[in-house]
XYZ file of C-alpha atoms in Angstrom:
567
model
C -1.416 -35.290 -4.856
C -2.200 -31.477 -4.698
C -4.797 -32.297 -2.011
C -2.246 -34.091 0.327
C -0.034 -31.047 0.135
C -2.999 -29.159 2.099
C -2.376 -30.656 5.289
C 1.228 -28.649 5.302
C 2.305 -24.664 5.117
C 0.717 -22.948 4.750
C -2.927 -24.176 4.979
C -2.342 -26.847 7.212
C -5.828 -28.488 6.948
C -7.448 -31.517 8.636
C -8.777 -33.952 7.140
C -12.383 -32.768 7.593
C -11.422 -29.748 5.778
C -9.583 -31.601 2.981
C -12.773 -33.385 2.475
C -14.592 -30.500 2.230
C -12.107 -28.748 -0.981
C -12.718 -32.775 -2.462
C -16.026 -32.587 -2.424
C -17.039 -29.432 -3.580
C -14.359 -29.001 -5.907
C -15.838 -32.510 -7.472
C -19.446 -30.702 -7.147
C -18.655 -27.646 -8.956
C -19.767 -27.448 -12.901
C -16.806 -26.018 -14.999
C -19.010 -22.538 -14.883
C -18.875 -22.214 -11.486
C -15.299 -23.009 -11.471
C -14.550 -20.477 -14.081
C -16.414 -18.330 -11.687
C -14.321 -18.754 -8.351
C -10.996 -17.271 -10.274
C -12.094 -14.035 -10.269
C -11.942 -11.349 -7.581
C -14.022 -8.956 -8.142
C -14.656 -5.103 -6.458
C -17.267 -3.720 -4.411
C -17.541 -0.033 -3.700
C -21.079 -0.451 -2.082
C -24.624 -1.833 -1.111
C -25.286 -2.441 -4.670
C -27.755 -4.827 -5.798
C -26.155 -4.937 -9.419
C -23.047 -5.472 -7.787
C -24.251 -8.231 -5.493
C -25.949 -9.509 -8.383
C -22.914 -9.517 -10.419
C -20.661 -10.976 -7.969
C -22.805 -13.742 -6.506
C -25.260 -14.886 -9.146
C -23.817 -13.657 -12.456
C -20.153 -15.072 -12.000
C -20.445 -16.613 -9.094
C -16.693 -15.400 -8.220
C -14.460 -16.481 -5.514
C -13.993 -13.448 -3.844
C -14.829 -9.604 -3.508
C -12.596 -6.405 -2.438
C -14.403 -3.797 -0.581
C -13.025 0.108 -1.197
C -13.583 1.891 1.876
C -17.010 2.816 2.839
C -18.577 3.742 6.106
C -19.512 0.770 8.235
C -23.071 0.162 7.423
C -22.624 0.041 4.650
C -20.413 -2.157 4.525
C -21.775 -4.071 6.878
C -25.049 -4.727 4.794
C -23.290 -5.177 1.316
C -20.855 -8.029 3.150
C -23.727 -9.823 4.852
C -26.069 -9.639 1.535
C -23.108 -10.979 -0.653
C -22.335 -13.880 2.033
C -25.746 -14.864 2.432
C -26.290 -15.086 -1.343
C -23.514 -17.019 -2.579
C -23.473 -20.598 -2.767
C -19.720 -20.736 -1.723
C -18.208 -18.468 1.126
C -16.968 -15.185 -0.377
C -13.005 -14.523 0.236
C -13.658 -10.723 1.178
C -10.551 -8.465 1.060
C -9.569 -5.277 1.510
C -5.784 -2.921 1.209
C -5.334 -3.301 4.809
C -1.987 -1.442 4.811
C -2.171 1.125 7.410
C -5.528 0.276 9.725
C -8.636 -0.921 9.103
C -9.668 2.287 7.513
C -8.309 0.672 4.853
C -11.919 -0.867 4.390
C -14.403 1.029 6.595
C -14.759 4.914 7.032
C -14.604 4.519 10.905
C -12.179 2.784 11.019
C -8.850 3.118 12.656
C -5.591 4.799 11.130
C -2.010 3.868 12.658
C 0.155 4.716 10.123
C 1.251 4.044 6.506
C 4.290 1.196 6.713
C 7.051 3.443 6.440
C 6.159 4.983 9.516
C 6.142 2.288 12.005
C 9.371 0.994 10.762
C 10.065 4.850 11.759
C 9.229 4.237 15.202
C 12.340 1.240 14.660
C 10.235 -1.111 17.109
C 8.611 -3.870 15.174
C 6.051 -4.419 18.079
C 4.067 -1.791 16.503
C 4.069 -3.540 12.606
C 2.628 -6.189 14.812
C -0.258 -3.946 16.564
C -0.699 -2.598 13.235
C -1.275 -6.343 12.441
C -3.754 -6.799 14.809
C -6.010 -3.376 14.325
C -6.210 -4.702 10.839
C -6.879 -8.337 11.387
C -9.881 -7.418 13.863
C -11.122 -3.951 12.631
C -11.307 -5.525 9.005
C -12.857 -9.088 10.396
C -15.668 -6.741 12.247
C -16.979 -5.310 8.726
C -16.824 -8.978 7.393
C -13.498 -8.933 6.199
C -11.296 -11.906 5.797
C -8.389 -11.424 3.480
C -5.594 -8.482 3.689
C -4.247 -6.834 0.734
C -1.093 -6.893 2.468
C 1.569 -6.522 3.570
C 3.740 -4.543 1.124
C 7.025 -6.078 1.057
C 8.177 -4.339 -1.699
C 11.953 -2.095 -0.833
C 11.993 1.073 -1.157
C 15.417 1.578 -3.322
C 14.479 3.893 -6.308
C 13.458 7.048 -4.350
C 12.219 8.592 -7.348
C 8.824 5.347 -7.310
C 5.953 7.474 -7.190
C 3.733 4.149 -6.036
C 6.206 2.203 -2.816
C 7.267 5.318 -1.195
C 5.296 5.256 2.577
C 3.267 2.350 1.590
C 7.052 0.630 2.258
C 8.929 -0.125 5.410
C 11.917 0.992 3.638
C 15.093 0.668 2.113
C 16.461 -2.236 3.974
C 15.652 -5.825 3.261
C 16.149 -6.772 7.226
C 13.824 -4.539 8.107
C 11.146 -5.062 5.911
C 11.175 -8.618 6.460
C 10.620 -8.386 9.866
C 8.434 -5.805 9.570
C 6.223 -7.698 7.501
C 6.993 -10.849 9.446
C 5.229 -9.717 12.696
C 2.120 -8.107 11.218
C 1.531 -11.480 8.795
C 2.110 -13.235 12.087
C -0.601 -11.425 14.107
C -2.542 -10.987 11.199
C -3.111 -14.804 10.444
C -2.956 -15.818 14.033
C -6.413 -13.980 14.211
C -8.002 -15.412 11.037
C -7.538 -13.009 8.358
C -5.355 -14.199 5.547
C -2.512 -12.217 4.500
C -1.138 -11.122 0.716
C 3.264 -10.466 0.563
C 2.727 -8.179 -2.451
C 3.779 -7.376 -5.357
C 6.448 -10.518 -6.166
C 8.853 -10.092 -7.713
C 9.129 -7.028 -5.904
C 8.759 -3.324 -6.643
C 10.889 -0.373 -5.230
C 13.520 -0.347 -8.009
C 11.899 0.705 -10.898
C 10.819 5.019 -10.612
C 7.845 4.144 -13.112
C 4.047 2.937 -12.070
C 2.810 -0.633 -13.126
C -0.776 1.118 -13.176
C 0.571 3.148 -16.381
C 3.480 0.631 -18.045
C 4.931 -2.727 -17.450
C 7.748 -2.358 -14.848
C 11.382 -3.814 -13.832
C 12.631 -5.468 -10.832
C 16.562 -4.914 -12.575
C 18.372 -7.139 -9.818
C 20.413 -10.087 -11.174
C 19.585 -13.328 -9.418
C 22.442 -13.321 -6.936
C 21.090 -9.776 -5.898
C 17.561 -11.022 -6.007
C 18.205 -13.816 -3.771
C 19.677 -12.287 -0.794
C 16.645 -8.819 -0.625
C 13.196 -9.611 -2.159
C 13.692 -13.331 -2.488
C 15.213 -13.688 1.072
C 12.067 -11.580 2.661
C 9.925 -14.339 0.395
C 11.420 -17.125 1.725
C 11.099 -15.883 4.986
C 7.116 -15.397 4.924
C 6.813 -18.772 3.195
C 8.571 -20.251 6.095
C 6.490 -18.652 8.366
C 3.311 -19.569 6.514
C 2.127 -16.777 4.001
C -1.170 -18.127 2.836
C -1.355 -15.870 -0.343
C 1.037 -13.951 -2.706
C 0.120 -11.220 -4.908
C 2.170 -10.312 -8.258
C 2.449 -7.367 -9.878
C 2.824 -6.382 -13.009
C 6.311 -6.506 -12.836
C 9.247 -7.797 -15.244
C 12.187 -9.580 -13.708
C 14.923 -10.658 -16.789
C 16.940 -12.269 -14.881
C 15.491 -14.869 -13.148
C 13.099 -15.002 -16.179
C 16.161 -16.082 -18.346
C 17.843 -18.293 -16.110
C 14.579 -20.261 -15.940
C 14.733 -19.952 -19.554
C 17.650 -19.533 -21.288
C 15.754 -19.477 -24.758
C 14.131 -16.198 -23.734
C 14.490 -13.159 -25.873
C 13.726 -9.697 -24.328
C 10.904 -8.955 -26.304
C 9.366 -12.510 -24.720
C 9.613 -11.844 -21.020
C 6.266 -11.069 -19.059
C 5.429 -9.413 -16.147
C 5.417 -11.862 -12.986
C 1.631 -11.503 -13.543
C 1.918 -13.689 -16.525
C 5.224 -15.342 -16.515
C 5.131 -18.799 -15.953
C 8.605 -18.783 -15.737
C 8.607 -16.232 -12.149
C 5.266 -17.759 -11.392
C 6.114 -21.916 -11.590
C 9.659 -21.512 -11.779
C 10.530 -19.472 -9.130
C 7.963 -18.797 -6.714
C 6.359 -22.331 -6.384
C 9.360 -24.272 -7.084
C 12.887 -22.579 -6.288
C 10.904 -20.956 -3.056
C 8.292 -23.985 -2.425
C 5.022 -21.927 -1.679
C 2.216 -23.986 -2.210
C -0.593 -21.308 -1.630
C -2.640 -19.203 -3.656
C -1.568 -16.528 -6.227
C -3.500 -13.989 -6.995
C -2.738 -11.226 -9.828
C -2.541 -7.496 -9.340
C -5.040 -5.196 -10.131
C -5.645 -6.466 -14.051
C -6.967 -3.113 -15.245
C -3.248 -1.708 -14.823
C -1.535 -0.583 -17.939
C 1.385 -2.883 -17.043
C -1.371 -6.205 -17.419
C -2.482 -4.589 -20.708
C 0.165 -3.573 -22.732
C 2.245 -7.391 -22.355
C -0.480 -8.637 -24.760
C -3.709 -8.476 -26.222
C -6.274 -8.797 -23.331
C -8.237 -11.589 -24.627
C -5.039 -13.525 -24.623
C -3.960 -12.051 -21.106
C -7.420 -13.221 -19.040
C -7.032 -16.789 -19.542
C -2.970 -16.522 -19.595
C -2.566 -15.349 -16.176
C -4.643 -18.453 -15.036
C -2.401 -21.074 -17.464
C 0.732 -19.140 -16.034
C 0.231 -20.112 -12.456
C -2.085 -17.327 -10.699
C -4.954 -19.120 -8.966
C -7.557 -15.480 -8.742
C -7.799 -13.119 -11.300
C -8.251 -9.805 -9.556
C -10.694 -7.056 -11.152
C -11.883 -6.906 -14.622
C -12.009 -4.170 -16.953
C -15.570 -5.257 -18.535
C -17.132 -7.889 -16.237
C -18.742 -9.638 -19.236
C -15.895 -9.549 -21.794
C -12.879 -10.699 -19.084
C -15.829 -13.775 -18.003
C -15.788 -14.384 -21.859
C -12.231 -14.624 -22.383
C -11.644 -16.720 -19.493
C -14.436 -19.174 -20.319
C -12.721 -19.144 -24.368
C -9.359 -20.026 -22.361
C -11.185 -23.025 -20.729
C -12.788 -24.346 -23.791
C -9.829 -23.772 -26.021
C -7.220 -25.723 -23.235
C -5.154 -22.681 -22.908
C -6.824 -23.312 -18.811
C -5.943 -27.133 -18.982
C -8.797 -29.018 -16.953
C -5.822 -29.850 -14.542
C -4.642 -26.543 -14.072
C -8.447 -25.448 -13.724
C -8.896 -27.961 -10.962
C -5.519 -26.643 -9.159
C -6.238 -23.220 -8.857
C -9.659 -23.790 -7.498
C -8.502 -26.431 -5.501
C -5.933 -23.622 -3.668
C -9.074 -21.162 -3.625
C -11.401 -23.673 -2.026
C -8.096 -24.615 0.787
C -7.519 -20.602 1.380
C -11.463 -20.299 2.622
C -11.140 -23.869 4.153
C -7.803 -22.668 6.298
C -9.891 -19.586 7.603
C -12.729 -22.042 8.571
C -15.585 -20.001 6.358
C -17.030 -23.137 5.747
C -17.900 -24.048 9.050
C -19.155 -20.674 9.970
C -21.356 -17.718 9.096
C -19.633 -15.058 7.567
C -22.491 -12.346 7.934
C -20.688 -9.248 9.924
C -23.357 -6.823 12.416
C -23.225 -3.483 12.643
C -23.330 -3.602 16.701
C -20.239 -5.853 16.616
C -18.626 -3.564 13.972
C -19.446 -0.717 16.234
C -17.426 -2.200 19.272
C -14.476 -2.652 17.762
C -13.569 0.237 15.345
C -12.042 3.125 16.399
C -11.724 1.993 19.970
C -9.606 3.256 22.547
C -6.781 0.658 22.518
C -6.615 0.689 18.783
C -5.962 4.580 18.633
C -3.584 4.138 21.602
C -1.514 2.104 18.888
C -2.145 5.014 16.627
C -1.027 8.130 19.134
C 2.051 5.608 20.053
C 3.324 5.100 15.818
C 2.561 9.335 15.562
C 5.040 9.767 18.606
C 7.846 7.052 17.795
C 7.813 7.859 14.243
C 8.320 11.831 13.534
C 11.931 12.226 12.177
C 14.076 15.192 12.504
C 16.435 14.546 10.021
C 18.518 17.887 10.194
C 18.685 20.355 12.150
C 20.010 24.312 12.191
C 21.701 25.167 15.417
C 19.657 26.885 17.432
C 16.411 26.735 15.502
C 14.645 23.734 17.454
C 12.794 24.485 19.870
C 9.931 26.950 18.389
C 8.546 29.257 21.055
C 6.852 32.116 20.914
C 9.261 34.098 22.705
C 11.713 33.438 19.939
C 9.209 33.699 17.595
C 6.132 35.071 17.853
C 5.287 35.837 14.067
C 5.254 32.729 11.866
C 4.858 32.959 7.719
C 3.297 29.412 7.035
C 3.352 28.449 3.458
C 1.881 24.911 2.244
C 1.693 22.876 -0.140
C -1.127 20.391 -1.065
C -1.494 17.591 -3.062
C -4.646 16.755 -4.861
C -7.300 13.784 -3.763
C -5.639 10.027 -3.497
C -8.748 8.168 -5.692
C -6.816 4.594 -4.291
C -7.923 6.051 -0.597
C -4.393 5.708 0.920
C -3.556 7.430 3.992
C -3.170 11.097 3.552
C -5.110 14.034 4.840
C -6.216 17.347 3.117
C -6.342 20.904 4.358
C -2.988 20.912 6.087
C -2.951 24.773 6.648
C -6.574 24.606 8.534
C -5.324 21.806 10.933
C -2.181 23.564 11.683
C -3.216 27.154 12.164
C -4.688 26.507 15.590
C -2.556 24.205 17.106
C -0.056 27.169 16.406
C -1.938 29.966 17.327
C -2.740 27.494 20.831
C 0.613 27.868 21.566
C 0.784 31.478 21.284
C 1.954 32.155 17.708
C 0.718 34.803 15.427
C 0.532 33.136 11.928
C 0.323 34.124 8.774
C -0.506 32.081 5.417
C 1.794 32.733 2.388
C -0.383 34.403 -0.457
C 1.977 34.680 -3.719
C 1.588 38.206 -4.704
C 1.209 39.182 -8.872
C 4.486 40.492 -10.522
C 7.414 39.334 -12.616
C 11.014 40.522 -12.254
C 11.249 43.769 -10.859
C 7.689 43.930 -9.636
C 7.571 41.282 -7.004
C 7.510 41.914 -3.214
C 10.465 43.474 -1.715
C 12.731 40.535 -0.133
C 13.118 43.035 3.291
C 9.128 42.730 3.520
C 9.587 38.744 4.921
C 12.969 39.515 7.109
C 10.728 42.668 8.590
C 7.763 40.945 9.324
C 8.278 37.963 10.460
C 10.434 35.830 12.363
C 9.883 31.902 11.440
C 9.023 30.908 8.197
C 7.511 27.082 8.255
C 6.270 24.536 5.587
C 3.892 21.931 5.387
C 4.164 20.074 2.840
C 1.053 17.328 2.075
C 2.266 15.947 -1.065
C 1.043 12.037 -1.073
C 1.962 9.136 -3.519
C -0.836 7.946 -5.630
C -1.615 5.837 -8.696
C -1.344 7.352 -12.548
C 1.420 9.561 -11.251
C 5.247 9.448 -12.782
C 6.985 11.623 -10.137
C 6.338 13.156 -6.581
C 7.998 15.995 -6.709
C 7.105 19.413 -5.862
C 5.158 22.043 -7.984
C 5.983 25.577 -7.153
C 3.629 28.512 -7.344
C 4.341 31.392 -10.170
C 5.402 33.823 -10.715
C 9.362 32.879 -10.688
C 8.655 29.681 -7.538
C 7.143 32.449 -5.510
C 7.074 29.469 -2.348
C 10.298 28.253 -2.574
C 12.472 28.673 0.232
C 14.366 31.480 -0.824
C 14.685 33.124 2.630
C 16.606 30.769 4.913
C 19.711 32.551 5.329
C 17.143 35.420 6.453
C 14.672 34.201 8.490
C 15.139 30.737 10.350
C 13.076 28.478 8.466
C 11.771 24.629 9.071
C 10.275 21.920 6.639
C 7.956 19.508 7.694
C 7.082 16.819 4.767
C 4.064 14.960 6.150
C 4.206 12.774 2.951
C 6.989 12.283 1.358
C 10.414 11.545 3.023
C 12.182 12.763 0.211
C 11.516 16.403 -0.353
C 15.449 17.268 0.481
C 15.652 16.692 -3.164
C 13.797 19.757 -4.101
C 14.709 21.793 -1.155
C 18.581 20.934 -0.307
C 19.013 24.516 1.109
C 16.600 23.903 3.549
C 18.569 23.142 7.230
C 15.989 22.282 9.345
C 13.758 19.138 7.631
C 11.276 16.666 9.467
C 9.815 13.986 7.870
C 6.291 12.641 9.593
C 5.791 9.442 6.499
C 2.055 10.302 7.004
C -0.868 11.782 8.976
C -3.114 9.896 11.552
C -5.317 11.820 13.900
C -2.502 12.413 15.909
C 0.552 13.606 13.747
C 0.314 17.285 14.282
C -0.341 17.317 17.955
C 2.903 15.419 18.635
C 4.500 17.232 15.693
C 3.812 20.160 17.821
C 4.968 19.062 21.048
C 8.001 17.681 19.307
C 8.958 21.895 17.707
C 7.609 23.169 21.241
C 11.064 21.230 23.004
C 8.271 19.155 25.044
C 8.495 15.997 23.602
C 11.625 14.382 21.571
C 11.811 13.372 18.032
C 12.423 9.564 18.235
C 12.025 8.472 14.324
C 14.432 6.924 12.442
C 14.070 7.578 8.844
C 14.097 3.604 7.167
C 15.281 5.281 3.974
C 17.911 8.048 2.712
C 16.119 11.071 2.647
C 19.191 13.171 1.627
C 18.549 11.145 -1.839
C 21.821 10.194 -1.910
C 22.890 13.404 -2.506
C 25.728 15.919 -1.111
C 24.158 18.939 -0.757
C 21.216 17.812 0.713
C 23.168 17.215 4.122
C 24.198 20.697 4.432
């Protein structure tokens, strides 16, 4: 019955392929099965890794962190050649397929192409992933996020979102799943049941989607429907709680007995395969997340997720303890040999529906070479820098910045540290600015804090005298293990905040974060650039020069919903 259900959305197999999932899946021993649930990590040409992956558990499939090419290259190709079974090989191809290799090409985090408020690009940004990641070996995208970005306070959505409106994101996501699948790399709508509402971090604590149903139905679950429809092959689902739909599905629910979507088999059966009718594979979250951990003891989690509905089980936190547990869960029938069967079934139809059966799945490093980084590819990237920058307020007769207004410029900035998840962000800000400045004939100065508490700080007429622009960078990215994104100022007494802009005529340019207004509402000039690519700055620059104009669109309220912020 499950087999027949192949031919349609969103595998749509033949009946060669069909035959192919039937007789493998009837060839497998129950190890092997046990095997293909998990997803497992690579951060390298490791032979203990390859080893691990291929012989010891003989999993289904393998994310790559990012790694320069040939690398890369030779870990994929060794891992393919050794398994028995094609390897689903995936990578968090959110922004560009630098997502997966070092060379590879950056457009933009999500948030900043719906900036640019054409969708055309969420579709280029579709394709650099879909052939960038396929030239390294790739074949499955950890993405796209289709979480909303409501809670502005989330320290994890943020610019990995394209923003606060449901519309937008579902198109958004729409036309890069669309171009994504159309060239053979499978796609993952994460994290259902949706994140963006909570302000906590499913890596550190079980979160909350807090929507009723009714509210439910017409944001997240009308973006879900939408990608079913349109033939999402895989879903991803966070560690996230919803309690609504979890107790209308079942009424007999107390709180202290709903789960995360990641092991609810109320959001996983009830709602996602049958109120929404998506027949392909789930596949969990990151299980080494806090929010996976702390709904119940881990050796009852492992095999849970699989009884619950997921299909893969991605990561493990001890490779030979989660294999244990899962195996237990077989041989105890908390995996049923039906349900077993099932969720290989859908992993076997996922690698049949990209055709790695019939092919070899062995990247090269000349073909890899061709294709990242090219021209066209960063043409997509210079076009998402130019469309996106946002000037979201503006002092009169600030904008433009020349040097004839102002020839000395105080730059202070503000750095976050290093993103270990590899997201898009750069580092250094004041090093890349300082000479695109100074190129356009600006003397600039960087803001050193000087030592003194009240009464023995730096005069206030020292700035006023001495200069005559005061501008911020601020680099502060969103990362994992974080509760807030907000910003730290330097002692003694917030010697960086913007104390002078009645003074001096000062500008803020967040390259992160859209949401700084928050911390500095007095500020009336603000830009918001939802990321750095190679090519940010330059048309940043152009942009304060009066040479080029600022096109964005911010996709979410970056006055934070506050009054003062607008002033």
């Amino acid at each position: 019955m499950l087999l027949s259900k192949f031919r349609g959305n969103p595998f749509y197999l033949n009946e060669d392929d069909i035959a192919w999932v039937e007789d493998t899946l009837s060839s497998l021993t129950q190890e092997q099965k046990i095997g293909q649930l998990f997803f497992l990590i690579a951060y390298g040409n490791d032979r203990t890794q390859t080893e691990n992956i291929v012989r010891k558990v003989q999993a289904g499939g393998v994310m790559c962190r990012c790694m320069p090419a040939k690398e890369l290259v030779a870990a994929v190709g060794e891992m393919q050649e050794k398994s028995a079974l094609p390897l689903l090989v995936a990578a968090n191809l959110e922004a560009g397929g630098n997502g997966i290799a070092a060379e590879g090409t950056l457009v933009g985090s999500q948030m900043s192409v719906a900036a640019t408020g054409d969708p055309e690009n969420a579709a280029r940004l579709g394709e650099v992933c879909a052939e960038e990641g396929k030239a390294v070996g790739a074949n499955y995208a950890f993405a796209p996020v289709c979480d909303i970005d409501y809670n502005f306070r989330n320290p994890i959505t943020n610019t990995r979102t394209y923003g606060a409106d449901p519309a937008t994101v579902a198109e958004c996501a729409s036309r890069y799943m669309k171009e994504c699948q159309s060239r053979g790399m499978a796609v993952s709508v994460k994290h259902f049941p949706g994140d963006g509402r909570d302000e906590r971090d499913q890596h550190l604590c079980t979160t909350v989607n807090d929507m009723s149903c009714e509210e439910w139905d017409k944001t997240y679950g009308a973006i879900y429907s939408r990608l079913i429809a349109e033939g999402a092959k895989t879903f991803m689902v966070g560690h996230i709680m919803q309690p609504a739909y979890s107790k209308a599905l079942n009424p007999a629910l107390k709180d202290d007995e709903i789960l995360p979507a990641s092991l609810s088999k109320e959001l996983l059966c009830g709602l996602l395969r049958k109120k929404l009718g998506f027949e392909g594979l789930i596949i969990t979250d990151a299980t080494t997340m806090a929010g996976f951990d702390a709904a119940m003891p881990r050796d009852r989690a492992v095999p849970a997720a699989v009884a619950a509905g997921c299909d893969m089980f991605l990561f493990t936190k001890n490779l030979d303890e989660d294999y244990a547990f899962m195996e237990r869960g077989v041989k105890e029938g908390i995996i049923t040999k039906e349900r077993l069967d099932e969720a290989v079934a859908r992993i076997l139809a996922l690698k049949a529906s990209l055709g790695l059966h019939k092919k070899d799945n062995r990247p090269s490093l000349s073909g890899a070479e061709a294709v990242l980084g090219c021209e066209r590819f960063r043409g997509y990237a210079r076009k998402v820098a130019d469309e996106s920058i946002t000037l979201v307020k503006a002092e009169k007769g600030v904008l433009p910045l020349t040097p004839a207004k102002y020839k000395r410029v105080l730059v202070y900035d503000i750095e976050s540290g290093e993103n270990p998840l590899g997201y898009a962000r750069a580092s250094g800000i004041f090093e890349k600015v300082r000479p695109l400045l100074e190129k356009e004939g600006f003397l600039v100065t960087r803001f050193v804090p000087k030592p003194g508490n009240e009464g023995k700080t730096a005069a206030f007429g020292e700035i006023a005298k001495n200069y005559d622009l005061i501008l911020y960078f601020c680099n502060l990215a969103t990362k994992s293990n974080q509760t807030t994104v907000r910003i730290e100022w330097l002692n003694p007494m917030g010697s960086n905040v913007p104390r002078y802009v009645t003074s001096v005529p000062t500008v803020f340019i967040s390259t992160e974060n859209p949401y700084h207004l928050l911390d500095v509402p007095m500020v009336r000039t603000y830009i918001n650039t939802y990321g750095l690519n190679e090519f940010t700055l330059p048309c940043l620059i152009e942009k304060l020069a009066g040479r080029s104009e600022f096109k964005g669109k911010s996709p979410v309220d970056p006055f934070c919903g506050r009054w003062d912020t607008h002033r």
